[in-house]
Amino acid sequence: MPRTLAAALATGLMLSASSGVPALAQDNPGQQDTDPAQGTIITTGDLGLGESTTFLGRTTKVPFSIMVPPGTTPEALTGTFQLPVDFSGGVIELYSGERLLTSLPLEVQDNLAAVEIPLDGVPVEEGRADFTLRAVMDVVGDQWCREIPELTFLDGAVRYSGQSIKPTVVADFLPPVLRTLSLYIPVQPSEAVQQATLEVATSLASVYRASGVEVRVVGLPEGSAQPSAPARSGERQIVLTDTGIAGIELINPGQQNVYLRINGRDEQVADQARLLTDSLLPLAADQQVTGAGFGAVPGVSTDMATLTELGNYNLSSESVGGTAVRVGIERSRFRPVIESADIHLTGSYTPLPDANNGQISVRVGDTVLDYFTVDDSGEIDRKFTLPGELADRYTELVVEYRTTGVLTCGDTQPVGLTINGDSLITTQHTDVPILSGFRSLPQIFQPTVDVAMTQGDVSDVSRAVSLLTGVQSLSTTRVRPQVVTWEEAATSTRPTVFIDAEGERARELPRYLSEAGTTLTVATRDGSGVAADELTQEEKDRARQLTTTANLPAGGLEVVWDAEAGRMIMVASSNRNSRQLDGVIRWLDEDNTRWAGLNGDVLIQVVDRTPVELEVAGRPATSNTATTWVAVAVAAVVIAVVVSVTLLVSQRSRRSRQSQRGQGSLGSRRAGRPGRG
């Protein structure tokens, strides 16, 4: 998946931001481990850096943060740079901090350049190697450059020397890179084990979010309290029970079949589970430890944050004729539910010579939020509002600097744009979500979400783990589940995930779908869900309906606004065919990007066909702020076009008058201003 500069930083920091132990190197030697450095190569995707990385502009820096498995050393970063037609070649520089380690010319063939960048000089600290790549590109001839040329790094992989080792103490159980986490629980787990399993699954899914760990729930064989088979390559195994003394024990330390056992009664089990991502874990340098007093993880959402606090670090760019800085905003970093956000943007830009004019605009997608004509000050100090309907799960603010005048690639000095990291975002909130359905996730389930299951067996817990880790994959901010009874959840006002695999009790809940015989009804009440038994005849007559000749097996997920309780709920159910619900969950698990692609209200599978997404609900009633801002955005675009034309006419007129006076180029009249070279 391509990543912008802001996203690259966010993913690079993901693993180290957690207080969990993946960033801690092991001190005690154990048996050599074949995971996951076997073959000494780990792809950038498995390292949480994405499948590709984009370098925007002619000269760009992109930071990288790679995890280093204990016992190994990063030797080289390999991959291929894909060049746009604007570039004939260039140089890639490797920096550690401010120190230049190496410089490599790109050998281009068919717009591709394979590279092998040595990393042996990059220091490794706390299981992580941080470095920066700087691309300095050569422009083809005197042709006009594309507005923002994109150099793309593809097929990245890190080659390591040495082999990782198996853990010998609890503190070292979690490796820097993890592909599979297997959780072994009794077939009929207690509520305490259910809670601990969800706690472990979501917390570690958050720690390893950037690389996308697979979390499996496996039933323990009758009378057994250990995994049925040794861990596979890239796998860690944890057994959770409530039959003994509270604590965490590393079984078979340093061996190929090493695993972790978490035990305790009632709340003790969850307490041990929370230790795995607590800042005290690096101190657990023993084979058996006991945790207590951790409780629930406090919420970290806020009403205001700087761009740096949101993970934006690379906020400078330069190029010829224009450039842009992209700012990433993750909605879940703020307190639910956002109605709008006030943004105070500060920064600087390169002033232009008198022969040129320019404009800086701020947009989300095609919607312009703010713009202004540049002057001699070179300073940015702007305040504007981001409306709630544009504050999606992830929002990218594009700050773009565009100039006019006679400019040529390779001859004209580039212009620069810098946004200050202390630029502030302040959010305003509402009780009714502006975004409905899957688009409201994960923020609507944060900081905590209740989980209610009809059966509560290992299969239900497995479904809950898949759903909650899927939601967790959408955010760096923790989703903290709380297991409750169905009766408590049905009358609650808290957001809840309901799991009713056989569809026995889902009719009691507000939903968009209902079934009677062979007829499927899709209905809402003022944009919210309604229980099947409460649908009036008039509502049924207005609703969309589909009748089949036979009762088709179906199952799926609904994210429903429960207007009466003032909460969002997720209902996972079927028409008495759990296999169909499991098919939907399995389809989501097959590709960790599918959760991010959901934008509707319902995901349903009929028979064994590919699940279908439906948009059912109208947006919950809100103020007219959204409509107002759409009008403002349209007006801003129109004005921006007029201003651009005016700037161009003014520039041409001024140049004409200067030419008549016999003046030469104005590029050299003011020190520090870009001019034609």
XYZ file of C-alpha atoms in Angstrom:
677
model
C 0.000 0.000 0.000
C 1.513 3.352 -0.967
C 2.219 5.715 1.880
C 2.521 9.474 1.989
C 5.287 11.103 3.975
C 3.078 11.557 7.017
C 1.836 8.007 6.852
C 5.384 6.766 6.480
C 6.305 8.414 9.744
C 3.214 7.137 11.485
C 3.958 3.556 10.517
C 7.620 3.937 11.337
C 6.763 5.023 14.859
C 3.988 2.516 15.369
C 5.938 -0.332 16.895
C 8.187 1.804 19.048
C 5.391 4.050 20.311
C 3.942 1.243 22.378
C 5.400 0.544 25.757
C 5.440 -3.133 24.807
C 8.643 -5.033 24.564
C 9.042 -5.442 20.800
C 11.553 -2.577 20.884
C 13.657 -4.214 23.636
C 16.635 -6.336 22.607
C 17.236 -9.628 24.362
C 20.215 -9.888 26.690
C 20.076 -13.608 27.481
C 21.186 -16.003 24.740
C 18.800 -18.776 23.795
C 18.359 -21.277 21.014
C 18.655 -19.813 17.528
C 15.276 -18.862 16.138
C 14.234 -19.330 12.553
C 11.558 -16.620 12.785
C 11.243 -14.209 11.106
C 14.805 -13.495 9.998
C 15.139 -16.899 8.387
C 16.761 -16.315 5.013
C 17.976 -13.008 6.576
C 15.408 -10.974 4.604
C 12.266 -9.190 5.855
C 10.125 -7.117 3.499
C 9.210 -3.531 4.309
C 5.595 -4.682 4.440
C 6.352 -7.122 7.254
C 8.345 -4.383 8.968
C 5.268 -2.152 8.955
C 6.575 0.339 6.392
C 4.104 -0.445 3.621
C 4.572 -2.035 0.228
C 5.831 1.212 -1.340
C 7.116 4.627 -0.289
C 6.595 7.888 -2.171
C 9.186 10.673 -2.391
C 7.414 13.885 -3.403
C 9.318 16.577 -5.266
C 12.742 16.935 -6.802
C 14.526 16.913 -3.436
C 12.879 15.028 -0.581
C 13.798 13.397 2.713
C 11.897 10.367 4.019
C 12.637 8.881 7.467
C 12.619 5.123 8.047
C 12.416 3.176 11.296
C 13.029 -0.573 11.031
C 12.801 -3.191 13.741
C 15.845 -5.390 14.351
C 15.215 -8.947 15.643
C 17.475 -9.828 18.602
C 20.672 -11.509 17.456
C 20.625 -9.888 14.011
C 22.152 -6.819 12.359
C 20.658 -4.922 9.394
C 23.062 -5.190 6.452
C 21.280 -3.543 3.516
C 18.028 -2.083 2.248
C 17.190 -3.398 -1.206
C 14.454 -2.400 -3.621
C 13.660 -0.528 -6.813
C 13.063 3.161 -7.432
C 10.455 3.973 -10.067
C 11.158 7.327 -11.731
C 8.575 9.569 -13.430
C 9.345 10.812 -16.954
C 10.509 14.142 -15.518
C 13.601 12.561 -13.976
C 16.561 11.120 -15.851
C 18.387 9.956 -12.746
C 19.544 11.156 -9.391
C 21.305 10.377 -6.147
C 20.062 8.643 -2.995
C 21.744 9.725 0.239
C 21.635 7.759 3.497
C 21.676 9.727 6.757
C 21.872 8.699 10.385
C 20.667 11.799 12.176
C 22.561 14.641 10.490
C 25.482 12.429 9.484
C 25.778 11.397 5.834
C 26.678 7.702 5.669
C 26.678 7.039 1.942
C 25.588 8.435 -1.399
C 24.479 6.228 -4.292
C 23.824 7.330 -7.893
C 20.736 5.789 -9.466
C 21.422 3.635 -12.513
C 18.199 4.003 -14.482
C 16.899 1.580 -17.064
C 13.326 1.831 -18.373
C 12.465 4.315 -15.612
C 13.561 1.810 -12.937
C 16.654 1.803 -10.742
C 17.530 -1.134 -8.491
C 19.381 -0.194 -5.305
C 21.206 -1.870 -2.458
C 21.777 0.657 0.311
C 24.245 -0.492 3.015
C 22.869 -0.181 6.538
C 25.801 -1.554 8.518
C 26.721 1.974 9.633
C 23.258 2.731 11.050
C 23.211 2.459 14.860
C 20.746 0.009 16.435
C 19.140 1.200 19.661
C 16.510 -0.681 21.673
C 15.856 -3.075 18.813
C 15.329 -0.353 16.205
C 17.411 1.267 13.475
C 16.448 4.805 12.429
C 17.731 6.442 9.256
C 16.705 8.885 6.546
C 16.854 8.615 2.766
C 17.277 11.825 0.774
C 16.516 11.792 -2.937
C 18.110 14.446 -5.171
C 16.773 13.981 -8.685
C 18.056 15.100 -12.107
C 15.504 16.805 -14.341
C 15.169 15.865 -18.013
C 16.357 18.777 -20.209
C 14.564 22.121 -19.925
C 11.058 20.701 -20.017
C 8.373 21.872 -17.604
C 8.269 19.724 -14.497
C 5.137 18.023 -13.316
C 3.580 19.908 -10.413
C 4.724 17.338 -7.850
C 6.922 14.630 -9.386
C 6.688 11.368 -7.468
C 9.627 9.048 -7.021
C 8.410 5.677 -5.722
C 10.376 3.060 -3.791
C 9.042 -0.437 -4.549
C 9.683 -4.021 -3.433
C 11.649 -2.912 -0.378
C 13.321 -5.459 1.889
C 15.942 -5.418 4.622
C 18.694 -8.033 4.625
C 19.951 -9.038 8.057
C 23.002 -10.953 9.179
C 22.819 -13.411 12.054
C 19.731 -15.217 13.350
C 17.155 -14.229 15.932
C 16.961 -16.250 19.149
C 14.182 -17.797 21.204
C 13.218 -15.921 24.399
C 14.540 -17.051 27.768
C 12.609 -14.615 30.006
C 9.089 -13.156 29.944
C 10.386 -9.700 29.020
C 11.740 -11.001 25.716
C 8.770 -13.119 24.654
C 7.388 -10.621 22.139
C 9.711 -10.185 19.128
C 10.132 -6.956 17.146
C 8.505 -8.577 14.103
C 5.545 -10.923 14.581
C 3.450 -12.541 11.857
C 1.090 -14.798 13.852
C -0.185 -14.705 17.433
C -1.993 -17.889 18.547
C -4.144 -17.677 21.679
C -5.096 -21.026 23.243
C -8.169 -21.005 25.514
C -10.611 -23.604 26.894
C -13.461 -24.589 24.558
C -15.902 -23.151 27.121
C -13.926 -20.229 28.583
C -15.003 -18.318 31.654
C -15.887 -14.648 31.323
C -12.501 -13.820 32.862
C -10.660 -15.772 30.142
C -12.874 -14.194 27.475
C -11.928 -10.761 28.780
C -8.219 -11.581 28.988
C -8.221 -13.027 25.461
C -9.792 -9.899 23.988
C -7.371 -7.763 26.002
C -4.303 -9.618 24.700
C -5.602 -9.697 21.125
C -6.448 -6.003 20.812
C -3.427 -4.731 22.732
C -0.927 -6.730 20.674
C -2.817 -5.984 17.451
C -2.260 -2.331 18.323
C 1.457 -2.876 19.002
C 1.960 -4.732 15.711
C -0.620 -2.747 13.746
C 1.866 -1.426 11.201
C 2.862 -4.908 10.043
C -0.551 -6.518 10.452
C -0.227 -9.503 12.784
C -2.635 -12.440 12.331
C -4.379 -13.307 15.617
C -5.775 -16.860 15.948
C -7.939 -18.254 18.744
C -7.547 -22.020 19.226
C -9.455 -24.317 21.575
C -7.341 -26.310 24.021
C -7.754 -30.089 23.776
C -9.755 -31.589 26.637
C -7.558 -31.927 29.726
C -4.633 -30.089 28.114
C -3.085 -26.739 29.010
C -0.468 -26.444 26.285
C -0.437 -25.840 22.514
C -1.070 -28.887 20.383
C 1.961 -28.166 18.163
C 5.164 -26.058 18.325
C 5.024 -22.506 17.024
C 5.585 -21.994 13.320
C 8.049 -19.525 11.831
C 7.085 -15.987 12.838
C 4.565 -17.214 15.433
C 4.179 -16.768 19.196
C 1.799 -18.870 21.320
C -0.011 -17.864 24.519
C -2.165 -20.135 26.693
C -4.833 -18.427 28.844
C -6.529 -20.294 31.703
C -8.151 -19.536 35.062
C -7.385 -22.709 36.992
C -4.269 -21.874 38.988
C -2.184 -19.235 40.713
C -2.180 -15.830 39.030
C 0.896 -15.084 36.966
C 2.722 -15.249 33.648
C 5.116 -18.109 33.019
C 7.493 -18.734 30.122
C 7.353 -22.450 29.343
C 10.318 -24.178 27.645
C 12.505 -21.024 27.670
C 15.088 -20.817 24.916
C 13.632 -23.858 23.135
C 11.884 -24.219 19.790
C 8.555 -25.029 21.503
C 8.603 -22.042 23.868
C 5.227 -20.502 24.764
C 3.691 -18.192 27.369
C 1.084 -19.208 29.935
C -1.197 -16.578 31.489
C -3.207 -17.731 34.485
C -5.395 -16.354 37.254
C -8.938 -16.125 38.568
C -11.553 -13.525 37.728
C -9.910 -10.137 37.151
C -6.448 -11.582 37.800
C -6.245 -13.037 34.292
C -6.930 -9.697 32.610
C -4.404 -8.041 34.923
C -1.686 -10.432 33.752
C -2.700 -9.854 30.139
C -2.332 -6.085 30.503
C 1.251 -6.536 31.677
C 2.228 -7.610 28.140
C 1.927 -4.038 26.857
C 2.737 -2.177 30.053
C 5.915 -0.145 30.494
C 6.960 -2.537 33.295
C 7.302 -5.507 30.941
C 11.007 -4.875 30.149
C 11.640 -5.421 33.861
C 10.116 -8.917 33.776
C 13.543 -10.541 33.303
C 12.442 -13.840 34.827
C 10.704 -16.981 33.640
C 7.739 -16.437 35.957
C 6.232 -13.103 37.062
C 2.965 -11.838 38.520
C 1.281 -8.569 37.638
C -1.274 -6.677 39.695
C -2.943 -3.300 39.804
C -2.789 -2.470 36.116
C -6.516 -2.027 35.558
C -7.848 -0.543 32.362
C -5.573 1.471 30.094
C -6.470 5.185 30.383
C -7.861 6.950 27.345
C -5.422 9.059 25.362
C -7.832 10.931 23.102
C -7.878 14.695 23.384
C -9.621 17.870 22.223
C -6.509 19.464 20.780
C -3.148 18.384 19.435
C -0.220 19.726 17.457
C 0.775 18.269 14.110
C 3.862 16.753 15.720
C 1.752 15.092 18.420
C -0.306 13.554 15.609
C 2.834 11.951 14.158
C 3.678 14.512 11.461
C 7.415 15.148 11.382
C 8.464 15.591 7.758
C 6.693 18.882 7.047
C 9.061 20.478 4.533
C 9.251 20.188 0.772
C 10.809 21.999 -2.167
C 10.501 21.789 -5.930
C 10.518 23.899 -9.087
C 7.436 25.987 -9.800
C 5.515 24.692 -6.826
C 5.549 22.186 -4.025
C 3.277 20.675 -1.395
C 3.354 19.392 2.179
C 0.924 16.684 3.248
C -0.384 16.602 6.807
C -2.041 13.456 8.171
C -4.836 13.641 10.744
C -6.111 10.468 12.406
C -9.613 11.105 13.703
C -9.376 8.556 16.504
C -6.614 10.568 18.175
C -9.356 12.989 19.232
C -12.296 12.545 21.567
C -15.543 11.255 19.988
C -17.476 12.593 18.135
C -15.989 15.341 15.919
C -18.385 17.965 14.560
C -15.603 20.188 13.206
C -11.961 21.078 13.786
C -10.390 24.531 14.035
C -6.893 24.581 12.566
C -4.216 27.187 13.251
C -1.565 26.620 10.605
C 1.837 28.294 10.807
C 4.976 27.929 8.757
C 7.131 29.569 6.111
C 7.754 29.615 2.372
C 10.332 30.948 -0.057
C 9.427 34.514 -1.132
C 9.327 35.019 -4.888
C 11.165 37.496 -7.131
C 9.171 40.454 -8.405
C 8.646 38.779 -11.777
C 6.693 35.929 -10.182
C 3.550 35.553 -8.145
C 2.195 32.656 -6.157
C -0.563 31.273 -4.015
C -0.740 28.844 -1.096
C -3.886 26.786 -0.620
C -5.028 24.181 1.895
C -7.363 21.450 0.714
C -8.839 18.091 1.605
C -9.339 16.150 -1.598
C -10.898 18.618 -4.016
C -12.303 20.861 -1.275
C -10.336 24.067 -0.652
C -10.429 25.099 3.014
C -8.176 28.160 2.820
C -5.893 30.043 0.413
C -3.891 33.260 0.215
C -1.582 35.123 -2.146
C 2.077 35.036 -1.110
C 4.027 38.188 -0.254
C 7.530 39.207 0.792
C 7.117 38.050 4.405
C 7.565 34.354 3.690
C 5.378 33.548 6.699
C 2.246 31.420 7.094
C -0.218 32.193 9.889
C -3.720 31.048 8.960
C -6.853 29.943 10.814
C -9.629 27.929 9.186
C -12.141 25.174 9.946
C -12.286 21.547 8.838
C -15.969 20.484 8.713
C -16.912 17.195 10.315
C -18.001 15.445 7.127
C -14.484 15.928 5.742
C -12.872 14.590 8.933
C -12.852 10.990 7.802
C -11.037 8.139 9.511
C -7.825 9.511 8.042
C -7.728 13.014 6.624
C -4.899 14.352 4.513
C -4.494 18.123 4.460
C -2.567 19.182 1.372
C -0.797 22.528 1.752
C 0.187 23.499 -1.783
C 2.450 26.322 -2.983
C 1.925 27.231 -6.644
C 3.799 29.910 -8.566
C 3.521 31.678 -11.915
C 6.229 32.918 -14.236
C 8.714 31.557 -16.747
C 10.210 28.511 -15.043
C 12.341 25.705 -16.431
C 13.448 22.473 -14.840
C 17.128 22.407 -14.040
C 17.543 26.181 -14.411
C 15.131 27.763 -11.951
C 15.860 27.734 -8.252
C 13.257 25.626 -6.413
C 10.788 27.081 -3.934
C 10.411 25.671 -0.444
C 7.473 25.213 1.903
C 7.633 24.367 5.617
C 4.752 23.802 8.027
C 5.498 24.160 11.735
C 4.990 21.036 13.813
C 3.391 23.085 16.598
C 0.489 24.108 14.350
C -2.597 23.397 16.445
C -5.815 21.470 15.771
C -8.747 22.012 18.154
C -11.856 19.862 17.773
C -15.513 20.607 18.454
C -17.806 17.741 19.413
C -21.401 16.598 19.076
C -23.517 13.808 20.549
C -24.668 12.514 17.158
C -22.036 11.123 14.774
C -21.776 12.880 11.430
C -20.312 9.758 9.833
C -22.451 6.620 9.883
C -21.834 2.901 9.513
C -18.323 1.555 9.089
C -17.032 5.099 8.497
C -17.714 5.866 12.160
C -15.174 3.221 13.199
C -12.953 3.016 15.136
C -13.525 6.305 16.924
C -17.090 5.507 17.905
C -15.808 2.417 19.795
C -13.122 4.325 21.700
C -11.962 4.387 24.362
C -14.056 1.339 25.393
C -16.613 -0.911 23.733
C -18.769 -3.593 25.333
C -18.841 -7.100 23.858
C -21.868 -9.380 24.239
C -21.980 -12.976 22.949
C -24.911 -15.387 22.923
C -22.799 -18.534 23.371
C -19.464 -17.282 24.659
C -17.625 -20.417 23.555
C -14.263 -20.541 21.789
C -15.957 -19.927 18.425
C -17.702 -16.779 19.676
C -14.477 -15.534 21.269
C -12.661 -16.156 17.976
C -15.306 -14.099 16.146
C -14.987 -11.306 18.700
C -11.197 -11.301 18.349
C -11.414 -11.069 14.554
C -13.913 -8.207 14.676
C -12.129 -6.218 17.367
C -8.651 -6.634 15.909
C -10.141 -5.570 12.582
C -11.467 -2.402 14.187
C -8.139 -1.959 15.994
C -6.318 -2.120 12.657
C -7.949 1.197 11.765
C -6.254 3.165 14.536
C -3.095 3.625 16.547
C -5.302 4.424 19.556
C -6.327 1.420 21.647
C -9.778 -0.124 21.428
C -10.469 -1.561 24.886
C -13.165 -4.284 24.947
C -15.245 -5.124 27.997
C -17.152 -8.428 28.097
C -20.731 -8.053 29.403
C -23.858 -10.196 29.407
C -26.338 -9.937 26.546
C -29.035 -8.650 28.904
C -26.802 -5.871 30.211
C -25.700 -4.860 26.720
C -29.239 -4.790 25.310
C -30.338 -2.107 27.781
C -27.053 -0.191 27.894
C -26.196 3.204 26.421
C -22.577 2.209 25.761
C -21.298 1.264 22.289
C -21.445 -2.505 21.918
C -20.422 -5.359 19.639
C -23.168 -8.011 19.620
C -22.246 -11.506 18.401
C -25.192 -13.782 17.675
C -23.850 -16.305 15.182
C -27.124 -18.237 14.852
C -29.335 -15.140 14.780
C -31.380 -16.224 17.791
C -31.536 -12.856 19.596
C -30.489 -10.279 17.027
C -34.160 -9.474 16.322
C -34.246 -7.713 19.703
C -31.702 -5.130 18.543
C -31.982 -2.025 16.355
C -30.937 -3.154 12.881
C -31.230 -2.177 9.240
C -31.971 -5.702 7.992
C -34.816 -7.978 9.006
C -36.081 -11.246 7.595
C -39.498 -12.858 7.544
C -39.722 -16.141 5.673
C -38.042 -15.610 2.314
C -38.397 -11.810 2.373
C -35.489 -9.538 3.308
C -36.431 -6.024 4.423
C -34.054 -3.056 4.469
C -35.469 -0.289 6.656
C -34.428 2.636 8.853
C -36.233 4.992 11.192
C -34.946 8.559 10.897
C -31.547 7.241 9.851
C -31.226 4.809 12.738
C -31.847 1.103 13.143
C -35.097 -0.424 14.339
C -35.816 -3.825 15.884
C -37.586 -6.199 13.490
C -40.521 -6.657 15.877
C -41.008 -2.882 16.107
C -41.336 -2.160 12.381
C -44.740 -0.656 11.634
C -46.695 -1.738 8.590
C -46.197 1.706 7.073
C -42.426 1.417 7.529
C -42.475 -2.029 5.950
C -44.440 -0.699 2.988
C -41.887 2.094 2.451
C -38.865 -0.153 2.908
C -36.918 -1.927 0.204
C -37.677 -5.631 0.111
C -36.311 -8.680 -1.667
C -38.259 -11.942 -1.835
C -36.700 -15.200 -3.015
C -38.239 -18.578 -3.805
C -36.211 -20.245 -1.068
C -34.764 -19.182 2.245
C -31.173 -18.336 1.297
C -28.499 -18.727 4.006
C -27.100 -15.307 4.858
C -24.927 -13.689 7.483
C -23.058 -10.482 8.025
C -22.210 -7.354 9.980
C -24.245 -4.211 10.567
C -22.938 -1.000 12.131
C -26.124 0.651 13.354
C -26.958 3.955 14.999
C -29.162 3.191 18.010
C -30.932 6.528 18.340
C -32.928 5.570 21.422
C -29.797 4.683 23.398
C -27.623 7.332 21.717
C -24.912 4.870 20.740
C -23.413 2.975 17.799
C -23.583 -0.816 17.808
C -22.158 -3.585 15.633
C -24.375 -6.621 15.121
C -22.776 -9.847 13.846
C -25.470 -12.399 13.046
C -27.007 -14.761 10.490
C -30.347 -16.300 9.606
C -29.561 -19.363 11.740
C -26.501 -20.208 9.673
C -23.297 -19.295 11.515
C -21.228 -20.510 8.568
C -22.324 -17.437 6.613
C -21.241 -15.045 9.364
C -17.916 -16.838 9.598
C -17.546 -16.462 5.838
C -17.817 -12.677 6.136
C -15.309 -12.587 8.996
C -12.937 -14.876 7.118
C -13.191 -12.639 4.036
C -12.183 -9.625 6.143
C -9.311 -11.555 7.737
C -7.881 -12.553 4.352
C -6.759 -8.995 3.579
C -5.943 -6.540 6.360
C -6.809 -3.610 4.065
C -10.465 -4.631 3.683
C -11.551 -3.101 6.976
C -10.176 0.257 5.867
C -12.140 -0.025 2.615
C -15.554 -0.395 4.277
C -17.714 2.730 3.933
C -21.299 1.440 4.087
C -23.548 0.262 6.905
C -23.926 -3.454 6.175
C -21.605 -6.213 4.952
C -23.592 -9.326 4.048
C -22.868 -12.683 2.440
C -25.523 -14.822 0.748
C -24.764 -18.512 0.227
C -20.998 -18.656 -0.487
C -20.809 -15.587 -2.681
C -18.427 -12.669 -2.138
C -19.750 -10.402 0.651
C -21.664 -7.329 -0.516
C -21.503 -3.925 1.171
C -24.715 -1.887 1.452
C -25.244 1.762 2.329
C -28.563 1.844 4.116
C -28.744 4.612 6.680
C -29.132 8.275 5.975
C -26.724 10.475 7.841
C -27.976 11.204 11.388
C -29.551 14.627 11.703
C -27.009 17.361 12.431
C -26.724 21.110 12.140
C -26.460 22.869 8.790
C -22.725 23.315 9.279
C -21.957 20.717 6.651
C -24.077 22.404 3.984
C -22.554 25.753 4.825
C -19.035 24.440 4.460
C -19.759 22.782 1.142
C -20.881 26.172 -0.134
C -17.792 27.821 1.316
C -15.547 25.212 -0.288
C -17.143 25.692 -3.710
C -16.821 29.452 -3.389
C -13.176 29.091 -2.381
C -12.407 27.057 -5.482
C -14.039 29.657 -7.716
C -12.196 32.495 -5.995
C -8.911 30.597 -6.187
C -9.286 30.253 -9.938
C -10.070 33.957 -10.288
C -7.078 34.896 -8.138
C -4.780 32.623 -10.148
C -5.897 34.227 -13.399
C -5.482 37.686 -11.884
C -1.976 36.824 -10.687
C -1.022 35.579 -14.121
C -2.390 38.658 -15.885
C -0.697 40.929 -13.342
C 2.594 39.106 -13.735
C 2.468 39.326 -17.522
C 1.532 42.995 -17.399
C 4.359 43.802 -15.022
C 6.844 41.850 -17.104
C 5.702 43.737 -20.198
C 6.229 47.114 -18.541
C 9.638 46.053 -17.251
C 10.639 44.864 -20.699
C 9.668 48.221 -22.176
C 11.966 49.946 -19.679
C 14.792 47.681 -20.813
C 15.167 45.904 -17.513
C 16.691 42.451 -17.357
C 15.836 39.535 -15.133
C 14.751 40.524 -11.638
C 15.921 37.231 -10.157
C 19.216 38.719 -8.931
C 17.789 41.900 -7.449
C 17.098 40.491 -4.016
C 19.418 38.215 -2.102
C 18.016 34.835 -1.211
C 15.225 34.981 -3.804
C 14.913 32.256 -6.425
C 15.673 33.336 -9.964
C 16.584 31.804 -13.251
C 20.141 30.550 -13.216
